[in-house]
Short mmCIF file of C-alpha atoms in Angstrom, two decimals:
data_model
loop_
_atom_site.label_atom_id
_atom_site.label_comp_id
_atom_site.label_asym_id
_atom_site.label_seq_id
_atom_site.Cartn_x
_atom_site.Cartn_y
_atom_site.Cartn_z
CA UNK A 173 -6.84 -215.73 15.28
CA UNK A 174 -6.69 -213.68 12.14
CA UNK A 175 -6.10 -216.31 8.31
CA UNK A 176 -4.36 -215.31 5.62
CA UNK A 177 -5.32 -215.65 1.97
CA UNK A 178 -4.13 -219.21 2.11
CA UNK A 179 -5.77 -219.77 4.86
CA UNK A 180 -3.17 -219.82 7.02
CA UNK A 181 -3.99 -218.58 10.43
CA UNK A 182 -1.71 -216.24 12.85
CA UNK A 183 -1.95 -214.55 16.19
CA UNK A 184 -2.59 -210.94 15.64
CA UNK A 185 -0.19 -208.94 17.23
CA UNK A 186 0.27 -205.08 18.29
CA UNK A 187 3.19 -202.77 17.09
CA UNK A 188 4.44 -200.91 20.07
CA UNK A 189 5.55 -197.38 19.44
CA UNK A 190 9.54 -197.16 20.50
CA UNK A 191 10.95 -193.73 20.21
CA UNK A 192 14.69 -192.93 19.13
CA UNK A 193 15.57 -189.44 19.04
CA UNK A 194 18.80 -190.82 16.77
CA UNK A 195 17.25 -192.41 14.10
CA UNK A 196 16.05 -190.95 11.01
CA UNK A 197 14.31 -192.71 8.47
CA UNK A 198 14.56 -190.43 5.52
CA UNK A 199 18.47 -190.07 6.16
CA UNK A 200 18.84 -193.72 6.56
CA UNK A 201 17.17 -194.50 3.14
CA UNK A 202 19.37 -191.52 1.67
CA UNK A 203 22.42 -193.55 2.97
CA UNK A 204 21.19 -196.84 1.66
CA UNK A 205 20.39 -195.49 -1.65
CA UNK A 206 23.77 -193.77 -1.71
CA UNK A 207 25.61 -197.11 -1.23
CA UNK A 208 23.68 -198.65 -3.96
CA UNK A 209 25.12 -195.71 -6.48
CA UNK A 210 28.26 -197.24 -6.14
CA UNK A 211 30.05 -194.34 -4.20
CA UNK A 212 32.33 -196.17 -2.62
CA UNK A 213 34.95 -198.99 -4.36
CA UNK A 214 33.21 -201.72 -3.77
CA UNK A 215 29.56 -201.22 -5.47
CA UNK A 216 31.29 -198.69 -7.88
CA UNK A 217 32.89 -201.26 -9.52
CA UNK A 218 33.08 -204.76 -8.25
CA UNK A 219 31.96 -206.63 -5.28
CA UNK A 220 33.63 -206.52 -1.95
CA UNK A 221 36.50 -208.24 -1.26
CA UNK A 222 36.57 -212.01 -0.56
CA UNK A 223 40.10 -213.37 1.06
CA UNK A 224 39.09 -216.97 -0.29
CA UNK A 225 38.29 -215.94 -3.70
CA UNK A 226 41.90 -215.80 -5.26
CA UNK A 227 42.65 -219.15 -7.12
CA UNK A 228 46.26 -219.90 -6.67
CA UNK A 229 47.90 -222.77 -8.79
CA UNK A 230 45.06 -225.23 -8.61
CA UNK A 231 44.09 -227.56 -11.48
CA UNK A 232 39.88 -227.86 -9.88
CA UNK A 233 39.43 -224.55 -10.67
CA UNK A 234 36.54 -223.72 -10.58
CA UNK A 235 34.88 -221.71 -14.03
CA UNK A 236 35.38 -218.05 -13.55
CA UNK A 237 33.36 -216.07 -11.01
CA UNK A 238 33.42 -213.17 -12.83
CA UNK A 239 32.39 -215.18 -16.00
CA UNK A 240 28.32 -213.79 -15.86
CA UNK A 241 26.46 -211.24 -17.61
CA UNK A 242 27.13 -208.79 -14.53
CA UNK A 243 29.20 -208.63 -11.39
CA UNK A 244 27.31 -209.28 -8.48
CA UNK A 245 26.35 -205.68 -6.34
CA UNK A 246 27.53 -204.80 -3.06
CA UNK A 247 24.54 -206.28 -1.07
CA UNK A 248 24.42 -209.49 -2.84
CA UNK A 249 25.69 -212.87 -1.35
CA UNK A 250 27.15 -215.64 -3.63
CA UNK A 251 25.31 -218.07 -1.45
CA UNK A 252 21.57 -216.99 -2.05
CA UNK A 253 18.92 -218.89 -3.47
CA UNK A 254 15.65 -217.12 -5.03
CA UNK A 255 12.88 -219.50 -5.38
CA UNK A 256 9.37 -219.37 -7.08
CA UNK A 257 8.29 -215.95 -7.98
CA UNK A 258 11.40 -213.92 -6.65
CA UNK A 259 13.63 -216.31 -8.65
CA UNK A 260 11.72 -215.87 -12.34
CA UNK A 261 11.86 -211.81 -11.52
CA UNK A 262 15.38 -212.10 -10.48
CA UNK A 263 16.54 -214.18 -13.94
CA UNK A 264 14.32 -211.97 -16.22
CA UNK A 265 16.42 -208.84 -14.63
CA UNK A 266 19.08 -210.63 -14.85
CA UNK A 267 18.99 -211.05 -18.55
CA UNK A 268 17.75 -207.70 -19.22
CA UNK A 269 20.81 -206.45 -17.79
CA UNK A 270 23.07 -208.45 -19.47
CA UNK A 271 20.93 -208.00 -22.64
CA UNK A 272 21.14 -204.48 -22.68
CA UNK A 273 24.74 -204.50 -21.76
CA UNK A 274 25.62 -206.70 -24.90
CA UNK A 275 23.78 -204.50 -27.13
CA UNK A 276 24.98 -201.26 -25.84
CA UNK A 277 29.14 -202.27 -25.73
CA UNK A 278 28.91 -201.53 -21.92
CA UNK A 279 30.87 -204.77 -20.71
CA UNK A 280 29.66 -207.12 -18.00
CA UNK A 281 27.73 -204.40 -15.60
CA UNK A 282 26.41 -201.65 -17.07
CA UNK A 283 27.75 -198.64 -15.08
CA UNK A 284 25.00 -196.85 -13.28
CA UNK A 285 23.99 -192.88 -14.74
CA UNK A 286 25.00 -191.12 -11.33
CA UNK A 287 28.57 -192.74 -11.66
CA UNK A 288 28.81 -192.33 -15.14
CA UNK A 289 28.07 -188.63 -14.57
CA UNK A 290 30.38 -188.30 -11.73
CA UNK A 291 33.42 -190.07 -12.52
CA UNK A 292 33.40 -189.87 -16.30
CA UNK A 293 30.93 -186.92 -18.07
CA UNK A 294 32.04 -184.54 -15.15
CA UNK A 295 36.07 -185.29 -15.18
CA UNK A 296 38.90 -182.52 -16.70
CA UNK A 297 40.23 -184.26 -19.63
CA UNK A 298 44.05 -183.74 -20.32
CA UNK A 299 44.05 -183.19 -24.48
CA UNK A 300 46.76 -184.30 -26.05
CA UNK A 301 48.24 -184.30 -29.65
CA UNK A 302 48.81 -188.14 -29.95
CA UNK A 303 47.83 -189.72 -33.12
CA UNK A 304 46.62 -192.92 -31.62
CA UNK A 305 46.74 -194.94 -34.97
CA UNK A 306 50.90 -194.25 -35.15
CA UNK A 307 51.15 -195.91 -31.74
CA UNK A 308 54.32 -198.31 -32.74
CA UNK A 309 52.32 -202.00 -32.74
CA UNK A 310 53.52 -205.00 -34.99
CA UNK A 311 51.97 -206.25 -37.97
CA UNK A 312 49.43 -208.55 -36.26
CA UNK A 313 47.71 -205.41 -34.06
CA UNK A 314 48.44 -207.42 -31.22
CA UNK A 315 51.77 -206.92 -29.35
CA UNK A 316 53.83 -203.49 -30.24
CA UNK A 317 56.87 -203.18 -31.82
CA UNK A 318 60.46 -203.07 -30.25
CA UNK A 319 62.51 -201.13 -28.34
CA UNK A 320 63.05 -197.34 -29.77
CA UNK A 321 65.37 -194.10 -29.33
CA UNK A 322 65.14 -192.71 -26.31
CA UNK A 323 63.88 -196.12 -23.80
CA UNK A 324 66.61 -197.25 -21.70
CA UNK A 325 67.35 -194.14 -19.36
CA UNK A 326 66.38 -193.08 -16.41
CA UNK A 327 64.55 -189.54 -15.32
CA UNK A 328 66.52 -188.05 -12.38
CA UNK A 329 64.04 -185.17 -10.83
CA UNK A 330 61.08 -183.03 -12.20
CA UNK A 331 63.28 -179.71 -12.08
CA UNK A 332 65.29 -180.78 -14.92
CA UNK A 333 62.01 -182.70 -16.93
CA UNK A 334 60.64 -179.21 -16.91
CA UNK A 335 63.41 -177.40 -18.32
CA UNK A 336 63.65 -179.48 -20.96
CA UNK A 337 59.98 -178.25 -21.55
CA UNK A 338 57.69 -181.39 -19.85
CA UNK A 339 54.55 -180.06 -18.79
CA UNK A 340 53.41 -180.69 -15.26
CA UNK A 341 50.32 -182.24 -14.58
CA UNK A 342 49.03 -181.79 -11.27
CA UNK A 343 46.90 -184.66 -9.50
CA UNK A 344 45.25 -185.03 -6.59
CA UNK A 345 45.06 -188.78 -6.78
CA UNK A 346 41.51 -189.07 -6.47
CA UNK A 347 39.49 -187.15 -9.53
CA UNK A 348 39.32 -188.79 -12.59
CA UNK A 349 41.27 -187.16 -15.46
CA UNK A 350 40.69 -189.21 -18.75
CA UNK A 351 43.70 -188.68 -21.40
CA UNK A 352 42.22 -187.85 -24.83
CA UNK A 353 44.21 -188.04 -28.40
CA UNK A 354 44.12 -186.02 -31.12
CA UNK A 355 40.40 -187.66 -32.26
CA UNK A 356 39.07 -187.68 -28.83
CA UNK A 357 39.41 -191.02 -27.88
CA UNK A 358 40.07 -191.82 -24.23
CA UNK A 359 43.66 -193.59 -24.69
CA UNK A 360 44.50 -193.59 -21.61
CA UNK A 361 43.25 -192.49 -18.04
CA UNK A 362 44.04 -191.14 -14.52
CA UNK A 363 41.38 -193.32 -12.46
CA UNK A 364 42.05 -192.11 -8.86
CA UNK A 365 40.55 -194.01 -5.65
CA UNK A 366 37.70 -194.24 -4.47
CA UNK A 367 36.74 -191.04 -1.31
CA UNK A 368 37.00 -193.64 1.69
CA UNK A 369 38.90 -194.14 4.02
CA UNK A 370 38.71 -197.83 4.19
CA UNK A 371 40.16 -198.02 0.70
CA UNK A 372 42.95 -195.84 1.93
CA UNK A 373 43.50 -197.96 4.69
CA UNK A 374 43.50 -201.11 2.26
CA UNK A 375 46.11 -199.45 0.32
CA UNK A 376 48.50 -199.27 3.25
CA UNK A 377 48.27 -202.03 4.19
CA UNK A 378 49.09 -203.82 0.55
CA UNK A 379 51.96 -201.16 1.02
CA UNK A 380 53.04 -202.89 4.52
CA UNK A 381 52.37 -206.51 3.42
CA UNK A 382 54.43 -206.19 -0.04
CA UNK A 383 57.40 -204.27 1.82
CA UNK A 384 57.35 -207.11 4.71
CA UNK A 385 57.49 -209.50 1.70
CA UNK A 386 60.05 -207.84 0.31
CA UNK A 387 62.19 -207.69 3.14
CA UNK A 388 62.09 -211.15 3.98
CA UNK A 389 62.68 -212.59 0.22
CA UNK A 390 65.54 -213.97 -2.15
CA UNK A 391 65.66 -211.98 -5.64
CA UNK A 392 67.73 -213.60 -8.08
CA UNK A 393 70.01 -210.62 -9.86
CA UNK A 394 68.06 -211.19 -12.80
CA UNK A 395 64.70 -210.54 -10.63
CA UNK A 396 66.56 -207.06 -9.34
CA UNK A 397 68.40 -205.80 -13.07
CA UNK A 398 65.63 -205.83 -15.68
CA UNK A 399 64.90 -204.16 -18.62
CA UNK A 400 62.18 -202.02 -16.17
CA UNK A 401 64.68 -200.75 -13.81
CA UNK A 402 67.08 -201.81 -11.04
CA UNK A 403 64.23 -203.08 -8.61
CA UNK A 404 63.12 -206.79 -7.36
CA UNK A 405 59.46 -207.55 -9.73
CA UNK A 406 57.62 -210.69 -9.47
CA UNK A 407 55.58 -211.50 -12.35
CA UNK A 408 52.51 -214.27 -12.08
CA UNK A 409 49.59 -215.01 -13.71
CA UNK A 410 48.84 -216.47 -17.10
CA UNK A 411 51.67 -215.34 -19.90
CA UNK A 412 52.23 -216.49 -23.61
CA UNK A 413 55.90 -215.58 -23.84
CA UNK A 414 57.60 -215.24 -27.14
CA UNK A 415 58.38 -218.07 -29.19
CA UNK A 416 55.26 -220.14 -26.84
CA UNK A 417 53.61 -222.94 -28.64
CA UNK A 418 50.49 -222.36 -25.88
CA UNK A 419 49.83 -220.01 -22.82
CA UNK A 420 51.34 -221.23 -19.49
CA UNK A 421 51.44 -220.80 -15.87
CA UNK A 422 54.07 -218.13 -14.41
CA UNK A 423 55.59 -219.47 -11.77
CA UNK A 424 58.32 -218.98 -9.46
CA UNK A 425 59.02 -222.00 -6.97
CA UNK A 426 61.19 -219.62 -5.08
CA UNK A 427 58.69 -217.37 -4.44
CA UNK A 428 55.51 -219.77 -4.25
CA UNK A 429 54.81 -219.05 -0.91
CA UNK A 430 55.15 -215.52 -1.18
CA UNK A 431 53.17 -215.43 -3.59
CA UNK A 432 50.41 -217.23 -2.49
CA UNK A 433 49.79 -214.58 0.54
CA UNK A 434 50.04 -211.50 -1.96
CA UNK A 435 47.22 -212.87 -3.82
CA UNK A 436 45.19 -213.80 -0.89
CA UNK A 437 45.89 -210.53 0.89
CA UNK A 438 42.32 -208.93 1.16
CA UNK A 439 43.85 -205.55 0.41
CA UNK A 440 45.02 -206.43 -2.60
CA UNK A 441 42.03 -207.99 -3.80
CA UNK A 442 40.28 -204.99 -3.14
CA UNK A 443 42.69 -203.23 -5.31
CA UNK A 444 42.50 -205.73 -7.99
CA UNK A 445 38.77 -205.35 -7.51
CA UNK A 446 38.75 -201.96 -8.22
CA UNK A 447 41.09 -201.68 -10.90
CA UNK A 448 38.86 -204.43 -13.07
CA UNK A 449 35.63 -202.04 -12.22
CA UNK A 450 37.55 -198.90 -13.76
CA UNK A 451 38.68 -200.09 -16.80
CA UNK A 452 34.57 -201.59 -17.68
CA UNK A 453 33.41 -198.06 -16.57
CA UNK A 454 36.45 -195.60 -18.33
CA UNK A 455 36.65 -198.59 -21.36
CA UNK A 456 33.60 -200.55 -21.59
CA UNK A 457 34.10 -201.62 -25.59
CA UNK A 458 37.41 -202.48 -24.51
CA UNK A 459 37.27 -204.53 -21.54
CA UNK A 460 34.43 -206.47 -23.33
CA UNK A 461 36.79 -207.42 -26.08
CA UNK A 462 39.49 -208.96 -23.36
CA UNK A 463 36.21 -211.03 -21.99
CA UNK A 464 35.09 -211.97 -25.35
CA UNK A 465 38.81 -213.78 -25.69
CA UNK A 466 39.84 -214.10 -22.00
CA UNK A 467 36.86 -216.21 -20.62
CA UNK A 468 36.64 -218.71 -23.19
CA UNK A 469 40.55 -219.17 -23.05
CA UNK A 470 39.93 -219.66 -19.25
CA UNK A 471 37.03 -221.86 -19.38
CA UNK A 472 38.55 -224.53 -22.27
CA UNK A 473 42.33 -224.57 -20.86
CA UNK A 474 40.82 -225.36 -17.48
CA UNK A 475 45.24 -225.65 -16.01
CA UNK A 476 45.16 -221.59 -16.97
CA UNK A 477 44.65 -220.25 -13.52
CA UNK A 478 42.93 -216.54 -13.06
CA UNK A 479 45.04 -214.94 -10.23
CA UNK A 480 41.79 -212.60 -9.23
CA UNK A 481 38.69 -214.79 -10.09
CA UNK A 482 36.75 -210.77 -9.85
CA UNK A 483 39.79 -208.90 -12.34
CA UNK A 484 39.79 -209.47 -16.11
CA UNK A 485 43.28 -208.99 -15.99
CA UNK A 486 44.90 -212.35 -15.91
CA UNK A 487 48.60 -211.20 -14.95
CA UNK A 488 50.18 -208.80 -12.43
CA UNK A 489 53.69 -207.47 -11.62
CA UNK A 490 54.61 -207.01 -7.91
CA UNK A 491 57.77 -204.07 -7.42
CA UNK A 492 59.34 -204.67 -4.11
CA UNK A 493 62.29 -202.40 -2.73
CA UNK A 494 61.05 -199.29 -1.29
CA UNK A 495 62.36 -197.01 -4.11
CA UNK A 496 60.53 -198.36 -7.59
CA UNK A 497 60.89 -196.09 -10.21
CA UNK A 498 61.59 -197.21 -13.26
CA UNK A 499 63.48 -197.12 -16.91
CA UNK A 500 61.60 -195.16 -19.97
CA UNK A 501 60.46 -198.54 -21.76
CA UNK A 502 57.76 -200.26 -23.04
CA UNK A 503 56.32 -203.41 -22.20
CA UNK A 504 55.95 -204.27 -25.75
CA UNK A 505 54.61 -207.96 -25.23
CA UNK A 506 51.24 -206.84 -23.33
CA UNK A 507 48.45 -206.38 -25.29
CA UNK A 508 49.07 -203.08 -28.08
CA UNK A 509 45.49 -201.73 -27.57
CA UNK A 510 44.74 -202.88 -23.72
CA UNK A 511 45.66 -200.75 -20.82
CA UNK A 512 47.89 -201.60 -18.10
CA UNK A 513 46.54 -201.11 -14.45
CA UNK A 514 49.44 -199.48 -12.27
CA UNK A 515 48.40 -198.53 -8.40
CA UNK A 516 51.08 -196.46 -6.83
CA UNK A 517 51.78 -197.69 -2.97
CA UNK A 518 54.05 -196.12 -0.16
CA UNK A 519 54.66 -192.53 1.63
CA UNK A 520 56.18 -189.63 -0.40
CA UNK A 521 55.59 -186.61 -1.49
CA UNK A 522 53.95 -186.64 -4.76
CA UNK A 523 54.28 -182.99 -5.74
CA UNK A 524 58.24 -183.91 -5.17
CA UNK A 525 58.56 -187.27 -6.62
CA UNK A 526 56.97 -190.49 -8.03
CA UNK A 527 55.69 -188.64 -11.07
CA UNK A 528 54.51 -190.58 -13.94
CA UNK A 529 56.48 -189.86 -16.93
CA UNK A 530 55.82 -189.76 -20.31
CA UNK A 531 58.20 -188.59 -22.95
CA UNK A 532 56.13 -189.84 -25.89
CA UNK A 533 53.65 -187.24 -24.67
CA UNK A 534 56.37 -184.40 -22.78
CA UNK A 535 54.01 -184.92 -19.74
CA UNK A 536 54.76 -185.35 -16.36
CA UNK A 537 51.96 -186.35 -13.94
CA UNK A 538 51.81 -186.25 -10.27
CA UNK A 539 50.99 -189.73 -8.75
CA UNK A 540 49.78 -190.06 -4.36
CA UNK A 541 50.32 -192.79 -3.06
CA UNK A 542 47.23 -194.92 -3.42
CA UNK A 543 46.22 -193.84 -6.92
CA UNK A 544 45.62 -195.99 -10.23
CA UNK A 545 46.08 -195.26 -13.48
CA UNK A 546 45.87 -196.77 -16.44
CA UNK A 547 48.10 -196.48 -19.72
CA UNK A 548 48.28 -198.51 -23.10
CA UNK A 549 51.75 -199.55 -21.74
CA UNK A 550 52.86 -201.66 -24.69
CA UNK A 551 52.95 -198.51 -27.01
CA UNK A 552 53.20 -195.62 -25.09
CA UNK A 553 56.89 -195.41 -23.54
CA UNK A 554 56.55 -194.48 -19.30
CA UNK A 555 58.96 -194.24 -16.64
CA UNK A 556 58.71 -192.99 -13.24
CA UNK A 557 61.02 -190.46 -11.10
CA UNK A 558 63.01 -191.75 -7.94
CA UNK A 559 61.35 -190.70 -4.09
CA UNK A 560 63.50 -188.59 -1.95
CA UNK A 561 65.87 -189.75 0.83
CA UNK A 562 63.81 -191.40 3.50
CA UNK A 563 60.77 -191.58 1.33
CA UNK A 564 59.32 -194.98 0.37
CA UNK A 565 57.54 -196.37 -2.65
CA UNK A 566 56.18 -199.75 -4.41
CA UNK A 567 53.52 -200.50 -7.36
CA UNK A 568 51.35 -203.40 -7.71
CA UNK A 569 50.02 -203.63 -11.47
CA UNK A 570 47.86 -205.84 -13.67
CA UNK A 571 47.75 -206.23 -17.77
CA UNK A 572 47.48 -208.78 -20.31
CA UNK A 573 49.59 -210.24 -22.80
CA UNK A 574 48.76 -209.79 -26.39
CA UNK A 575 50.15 -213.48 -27.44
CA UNK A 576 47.03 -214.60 -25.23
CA UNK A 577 44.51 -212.55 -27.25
CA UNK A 578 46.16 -213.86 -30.36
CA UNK A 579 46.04 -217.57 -29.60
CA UNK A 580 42.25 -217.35 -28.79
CA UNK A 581 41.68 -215.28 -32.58
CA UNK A 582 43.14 -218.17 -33.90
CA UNK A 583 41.29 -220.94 -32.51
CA UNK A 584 43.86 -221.37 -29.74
CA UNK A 585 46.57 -222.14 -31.94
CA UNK A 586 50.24 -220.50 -33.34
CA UNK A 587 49.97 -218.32 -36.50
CA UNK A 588 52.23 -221.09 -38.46
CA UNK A 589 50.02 -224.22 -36.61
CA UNK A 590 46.92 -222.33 -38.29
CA UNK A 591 48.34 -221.90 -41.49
CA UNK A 592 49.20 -226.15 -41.59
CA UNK A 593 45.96 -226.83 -40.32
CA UNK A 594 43.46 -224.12 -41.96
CA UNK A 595 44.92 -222.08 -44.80
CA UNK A 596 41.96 -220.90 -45.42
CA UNK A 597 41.28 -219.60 -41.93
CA UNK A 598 44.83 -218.47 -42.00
CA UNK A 599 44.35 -216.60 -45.06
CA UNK A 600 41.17 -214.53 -43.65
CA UNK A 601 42.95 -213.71 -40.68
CA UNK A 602 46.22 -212.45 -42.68
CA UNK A 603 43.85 -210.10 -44.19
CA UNK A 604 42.37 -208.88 -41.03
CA UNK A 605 45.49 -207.69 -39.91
CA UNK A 606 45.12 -205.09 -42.59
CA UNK A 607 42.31 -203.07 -40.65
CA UNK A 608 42.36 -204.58 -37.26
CA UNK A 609 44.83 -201.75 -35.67
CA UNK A 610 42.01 -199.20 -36.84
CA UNK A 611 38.79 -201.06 -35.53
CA UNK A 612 40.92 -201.83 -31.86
CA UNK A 613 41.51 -198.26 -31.79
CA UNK A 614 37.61 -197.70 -32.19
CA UNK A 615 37.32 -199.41 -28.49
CA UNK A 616 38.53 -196.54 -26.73
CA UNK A 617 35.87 -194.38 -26.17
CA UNK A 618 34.92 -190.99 -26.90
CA UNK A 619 33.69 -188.98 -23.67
CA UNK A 620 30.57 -188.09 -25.63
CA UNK A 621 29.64 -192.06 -25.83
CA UNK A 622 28.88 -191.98 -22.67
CA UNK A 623 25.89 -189.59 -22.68
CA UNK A 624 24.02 -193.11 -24.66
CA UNK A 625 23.17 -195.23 -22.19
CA UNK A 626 20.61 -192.31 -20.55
CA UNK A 627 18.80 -188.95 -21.56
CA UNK A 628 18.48 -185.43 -20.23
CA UNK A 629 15.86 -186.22 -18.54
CA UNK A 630 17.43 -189.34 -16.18
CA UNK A 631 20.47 -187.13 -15.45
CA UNK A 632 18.34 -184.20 -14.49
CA UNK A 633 16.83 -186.58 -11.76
CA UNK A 634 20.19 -187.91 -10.47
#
């Protein structure tokens, strides 16, 4: 018997040699260490999917999962326990991590240098002329500014957008292309999807489940003839509609059940998933500043239900009918700085059709099937062209109102109920309104701002 330095004894034992031609130890640790650098949706930006995880009308709830310093990594399980030494190495890391995300504006998981280099430092921005401090918002900096010439009408084909001097954009749907205004600022960007085929087979089958749904539901005509198009959308989440004393609930008893299986559909999660990942690694000042007022408003108004408990993004649209494409318009009550997540779903030919439009910008951008992008769709006026004849097509997107970031600045109360109740606070945050359009535009990035995090060196070694 051999005795540990306990002094606890064991039977010695004798490691038999077993030979396998297949296996390959430095390959396998090559693979493992590629799965850790995020190159695949899940560790690049959130954790995999979990069917169970959506929270769907309940008052329990739960505080929010994604509510800690960092998301959880691919390999971890929400069930572990560390104990003794592991566990006090394990919460130092922990708040070194969340430390040094806090003090470098990276959001809730710092994004690792060989994704940061591939997806972001390495991508083909599209320069534009936009002037990102006339985007039309309203005098509070949070919601933008009505309708204006020119929304209301539909784009027919991309022959005639051309000849009336658009400039094509071509996509491949999965390269990163960030859109950069006239200062430099990523405004706006065309994420992609992530190079596996198990995300492509997630996105068909969201395709397939929201069709089915859509073939088997009731639209009212208002649900089907909206200021977006001619098209049935389904809007749920959390919303703070105008004239709201306080943020509600949207819900839809006609649709409840429908619903429900949408935002339990593992497929969608994953794309949810995803989407929240992308916006902390293209806008990491920015999606800290919807956590800074989305998680407390979540964790005091404990009725407020988060529709994807691992997506900052506390609403989403669902477009049923096979053939979405929609008005030029705004959605001028979502957030005036935040981005709006749109995934394109279906089968068409994207060099043909389902082109992203925007005439603020005279560009029109191919969009596969599959793809996400993400625009500041409160201010910057989009639209999308029809699919052919026998072609099919649906979105699925996410965004956030700006009434919701409004009531949490003011102490989760109206503008007027502030000004009864604290005239000085009122006052103060009158005269914020002065500068606050110019210090939200400082949360979208510059490319360069990403070089910070890591040196020469460190990317040399990637």
């Amino acid at each position: 018997m051999s005795t540990t330095r306990s002094g606890a004894t064991f039977s010695p034992f004798v490691m038999l040699p077993i030979e396998n031609p297949t296996f390959n130890l430095a390959e396998s640790i090559e693979d493992a260490l590629e799965q850790m650098n995020y190159e695949d949706d899940a560790s690049l930006i959130s954790p995999p999917p979990d069917p169970d995880a959506t929270l769907f009308w309940k008052s329990d709830t739960p505080a929010l999962l994604h509510r800690g310093p960092f998301l959880l990594s691919a390999a971890s399980n929400l069930n572990t326990k560390h104990s003794g030494q592991n566990a006090r190495v394990h919460g130092k890391r922990a708040k070194k991590q969340a430390a040094k995300a806090k003090a470098e504006g990276l959001g809730h998981h710092p994004p690792r240098p060989r994704i940061i280099k591939t997806h972001v430092i390495n991508s083909a921005a599209i320069e534009t002329k936009l002037e990102a401090q006339s985007l039309p918002r309203d005098s509070s900096g949070y919601i933008a500014r009505g309708k204006r010439l020119g929304e209301g009408i539909y784009f027919k084909s991309l022959e005639i957008l051309l000849s009336e001097g658009y400039k094509l954009i071509e996509w491949d749907g999965v390269a990163g292309r960030p859109l950069t205004c006239s200062e430099g600022r990523v405004f706006a960007v065309l994420v992609g999807q992530p190079q596996k085929s198990e995300y492509a087979e997630s996105c068909k089958l969201a395709y397939e489940a929201i069709m089915q749904e859509g073939r088997s539901a009731q639209f009212s005509d208002k649900e089907i003839h909206h200021c977006r198009g001619d098209f049935p959308a389904v809007n749920v989440g959390v919303t703070m509609g105008f004239g709201a004393t306080y943020p509600t609930n949207l819900s839809s008893a006609a649709h409840s059940d429908m619903i429900q299986r949408l935002l339990k559909n593992p497929d969608i999660i994953r794309m949810a998933n995803f989407a929240d990942g992308a916006f902390n690694l293209w806008a990491p000042k920015l999606h800290q500043h919807f956590r800074n007022h989305l998680d407390p408003l979540f964790k005091d108004l404990t009725y407020l239900q988060q529709i994807f408990s691992k997506s900052i993004f506390p609403s989403a649209a669902f477009n049923f009918g096979g053939n979405v494409f929609t008005k030029a318009h705004r959605d001028c009550m979502n957030s005036a700085i935040g981005w709006c997540a749109i995934h394109a779903l279906g089968s068409y030919n994207p060099k043909h059709s389902g082109h992203l439009v925007l005439p603020d910008l005279k560009l029109v951008i191919e969009f596969p099937p599959g793809a996400l992008i993400f625009i500041p769709s409160a201010t910057l006026t989009h639209a999308n062209l029809p699919v052919a004849e026998g072609e099919s097509r649906v979105s699925f997107t996410q965004y956030c109102g700006g009434g919701l970031l409004r009531y949490v600045a003011n102490g989760y109360r109206m503008e007027t109920q502030l000004r009864k109740e604290n005239f000085e606070e009122y006052m103060r945050m009158c005269d914020l309104k002065r500068t606050r359009w110019m210090e939200d535009i400082r949360l979208y990035s510059f490319l360069r701002d990403f070089d910070f995090p890591f040196d020469d060196q460190a990317l040399a070694e990637l």
